[in-house]
Amino acid sequence: MAEIKDPENTVIIELKDGPVVIELLPDVAPKHAERMKELARAGKYDNVAFHRVIDGFMAQTGDVEHANMENNYNPGRAGTGGSDLPDLPAEFSRLPHDRGTLGAARSMNPNSANSQFFINFSDNSFLNGQYTVYGRVLSGMEFVDKIVRGEPPANPDRMISVKVAADVE
């Protein structure tokens, strides 16, 4: 695992193949970074499916309403829900959507991000300035690369657990 410099702004996503360590970027997108920590600490991301995984593009997850594979999982609605918290305003920056960056998923409304996010498999510059970048993978991208593809995948992978590094022994 990567060296963690700021445990309060680092999340660890446990996947079937191993841990993914993500550095959140509170200086760039404070509301998005705070939301991810809030949902992680509440256990909302645990067992949530990767409901949209496109080879060469990205892996999307975070629908805590419809994609929890242990609690009322609804594959037909996965990707349409969020959390019970209000939507977030866009926090666009000059950071590019490069391989390993974390982007906020949203509807056509730029201020509709809530709980869903995606991890870029490749450099997706066409997303720059249109979706909030609020984290980057420090280690474990090889595990992200192994996430089952599909829209939705027939047997989706899930985030087994998501923890803030400061809370991990």
PDB file of N, CA and C in Angstrom, residues 7 14 17 24 32 36 41 46 53 56 58 72 79 85 99-100 105 109 115 117 129 132 134 137 139 154 156:
ATOM      1  N   PRO A   7      -3.971  10.956   6.669  1.00  0.00           N
ATOM      2  CA  PRO A   7      -4.975   9.912   6.909  1.00  0.00           C
ATOM      3  C   PRO A   7      -6.416  10.431   6.945  1.00  0.00           C
ATOM      4  N   GLU A  14     -11.758  -1.411  -0.192  1.00  0.00           N
ATOM      5  CA  GLU A  14     -11.386  -2.819  -0.266  1.00  0.00           C
ATOM      6  C   GLU A  14     -12.154  -3.464  -1.412  1.00  0.00           C
ATOM      7  N   ASP A  17      -9.852  -8.020  -5.109  1.00  0.00           N
ATOM      8  CA  ASP A  17      -8.458  -8.330  -5.403  1.00  0.00           C
ATOM      9  C   ASP A  17      -7.463  -7.616  -4.498  1.00  0.00           C
ATOM     10  N   LEU A  24      -7.891  12.026  -1.181  1.00  0.00           N
ATOM     11  CA  LEU A  24      -8.920  13.015  -1.477  1.00  0.00           C
ATOM     12  C   LEU A  24      -8.256  14.386  -1.617  1.00  0.00           C
ATOM     13  N   HIS A  32     -17.018  17.769  -1.961  1.00  0.00           N
ATOM     14  CA  HIS A  32     -17.019  16.390  -2.460  1.00  0.00           C
ATOM     15  C   HIS A  32     -16.152  15.487  -1.567  1.00  0.00           C
ATOM     16  N   MET A  36     -17.587  12.248   0.660  1.00  0.00           N
ATOM     17  CA  MET A  36     -17.087  10.878   0.570  1.00  0.00           C
ATOM     18  C   MET A  36     -16.723  10.359   1.958  1.00  0.00           C
ATOM     19  N   ARG A  41     -17.735   6.903   6.507  1.00  0.00           N
ATOM     20  CA  ARG A  41     -17.808   6.730   7.960  1.00  0.00           C
ATOM     21  C   ARG A  41     -19.154   6.171   8.410  1.00  0.00           C
ATOM     22  N   ASP A  46     -20.218   0.552   1.808  1.00  0.00           N
ATOM     23  CA  ASP A  46     -19.905  -0.873   1.942  1.00  0.00           C
ATOM     24  C   ASP A  46     -20.891  -1.712   1.135  1.00  0.00           C
ATOM     25  N   VAL A  53     -19.282  -0.091 -15.814  1.00  0.00           N
ATOM     26  CA  VAL A  53     -17.839  -0.252 -15.958  1.00  0.00           C
ATOM     27  C   VAL A  53     -17.525  -0.406 -17.442  1.00  0.00           C
ATOM     28  N   GLY A  56     -11.528   0.809 -20.881  1.00  0.00           N
ATOM     29  CA  GLY A  56     -10.813   1.923 -21.463  1.00  0.00           C
ATOM     30  C   GLY A  56     -11.353   3.292 -21.054  1.00  0.00           C
ATOM     31  N   MET A  58     -13.980   4.071 -17.629  1.00  0.00           N
ATOM     32  CA  MET A  58     -14.051   4.260 -16.186  1.00  0.00           C
ATOM     33  C   MET A  58     -14.906   3.193 -15.527  1.00  0.00           C
ATOM     34  N   ASN A  72     -31.368  -4.625  -0.343  1.00  0.00           N
ATOM     35  CA  ASN A  72     -32.309  -4.136  -1.354  1.00  0.00           C
ATOM     36  C   ASN A  72     -31.640  -3.798  -2.685  1.00  0.00           C
ATOM     37  N   GLY A  79     -27.516   3.006 -10.196  1.00  0.00           N
ATOM     38  CA  GLY A  79     -27.012   4.126 -10.970  1.00  0.00           C
ATOM     39  C   GLY A  79     -27.990   5.282 -11.043  1.00  0.00           C
ATOM     40  N   LEU A  85     -28.647  12.682   1.555  1.00  0.00           N
ATOM     41  CA  LEU A  85     -28.065  14.014   1.749  1.00  0.00           C
ATOM     42  C   LEU A  85     -28.329  14.870   0.510  1.00  0.00           C
ATOM     43  N   ARG A  99      -5.811   8.988 -15.785  1.00  0.00           N
ATOM     44  CA  ARG A  99      -5.916   7.633 -15.252  1.00  0.00           C
ATOM     45  C   ARG A  99      -5.754   7.682 -13.734  1.00  0.00           C
ATOM     46  N   GLY A 100      -6.694   7.039 -13.030  1.00  0.00           N
ATOM     47  CA  GLY A 100      -6.603   6.952 -11.579  1.00  0.00           C
ATOM     48  C   GLY A 100      -7.246   8.096 -10.826  1.00  0.00           C
ATOM     49  N   ALA A 105     -19.836  11.567 -10.243  1.00  0.00           N
ATOM     50  CA  ALA A 105     -20.874  11.277 -11.231  1.00  0.00           C
ATOM     51  C   ALA A 105     -22.070  12.178 -10.949  1.00  0.00           C
ATOM     52  N   ASN A 109     -27.476  18.016 -14.901  1.00  0.00           N
ATOM     53  CA  ASN A 109     -27.319  19.211 -14.066  1.00  0.00           C
ATOM     54  C   ASN A 109     -25.945  19.171 -13.397  1.00  0.00           C
ATOM     55  N   SER A 115     -23.654  10.950  -4.303  1.00  0.00           N
ATOM     56  CA  SER A 115     -22.824   9.907  -3.695  1.00  0.00           C
ATOM     57  C   SER A 115     -22.042   9.107  -4.724  1.00  0.00           C
ATOM     58  N   PHE A 117     -19.573   8.078  -7.830  1.00  0.00           N
ATOM     59  CA  PHE A 117     -18.293   8.537  -8.355  1.00  0.00           C
ATOM     60  C   PHE A 117     -17.750   7.509  -9.335  1.00  0.00           C
ATOM     61  N   GLY A 129     -13.217  19.857 -16.828  1.00  0.00           N
ATOM     62  CA  GLY A 129     -14.035  21.044 -16.648  1.00  0.00           C
ATOM     63  C   GLY A 129     -15.529  20.784 -16.652  1.00  0.00           C
ATOM     64  N   THR A 132     -16.471  17.138 -11.527  1.00  0.00           N
ATOM     65  CA  THR A 132     -15.570  17.463 -10.426  1.00  0.00           C
ATOM     66  C   THR A 132     -14.568  16.344 -10.198  1.00  0.00           C
ATOM     67  N   TYR A 134     -12.040  14.942  -7.478  1.00  0.00           N
ATOM     68  CA  TYR A 134     -11.819  15.188  -6.046  1.00  0.00           C
ATOM     69  C   TYR A 134     -10.945  14.150  -5.363  1.00  0.00           C
ATOM     70  N   VAL A 137      -6.041   7.893  -7.158  1.00  0.00           N
ATOM     71  CA  VAL A 137      -5.565   6.612  -6.640  1.00  0.00           C
ATOM     72  C   VAL A 137      -4.063   6.723  -6.382  1.00  0.00           C
ATOM     73  N   SER A 139      -2.469   3.975  -4.706  1.00  0.00           N
ATOM     74  CA  SER A 139      -2.035   2.597  -4.944  1.00  0.00           C
ATOM     75  C   SER A 139      -3.270   1.717  -5.119  1.00  0.00           C
ATOM     76  N   ALA A 154     -23.098  -8.362 -15.536  1.00  0.00           N
ATOM     77  CA  ALA A 154     -24.002  -9.456 -15.164  1.00  0.00           C
ATOM     78  C   ALA A 154     -23.795  -9.858 -13.703  1.00  0.00           C
ATOM     79  N   PRO A 156     -21.767  -8.025 -10.971  1.00  0.00           N
ATOM     80  CA  PRO A 156     -20.895  -6.886 -10.674  1.00  0.00           C
ATOM     81  C   PRO A 156     -19.985  -7.101  -9.471  1.00  0.00           C
TER      82      PRO A 156
END
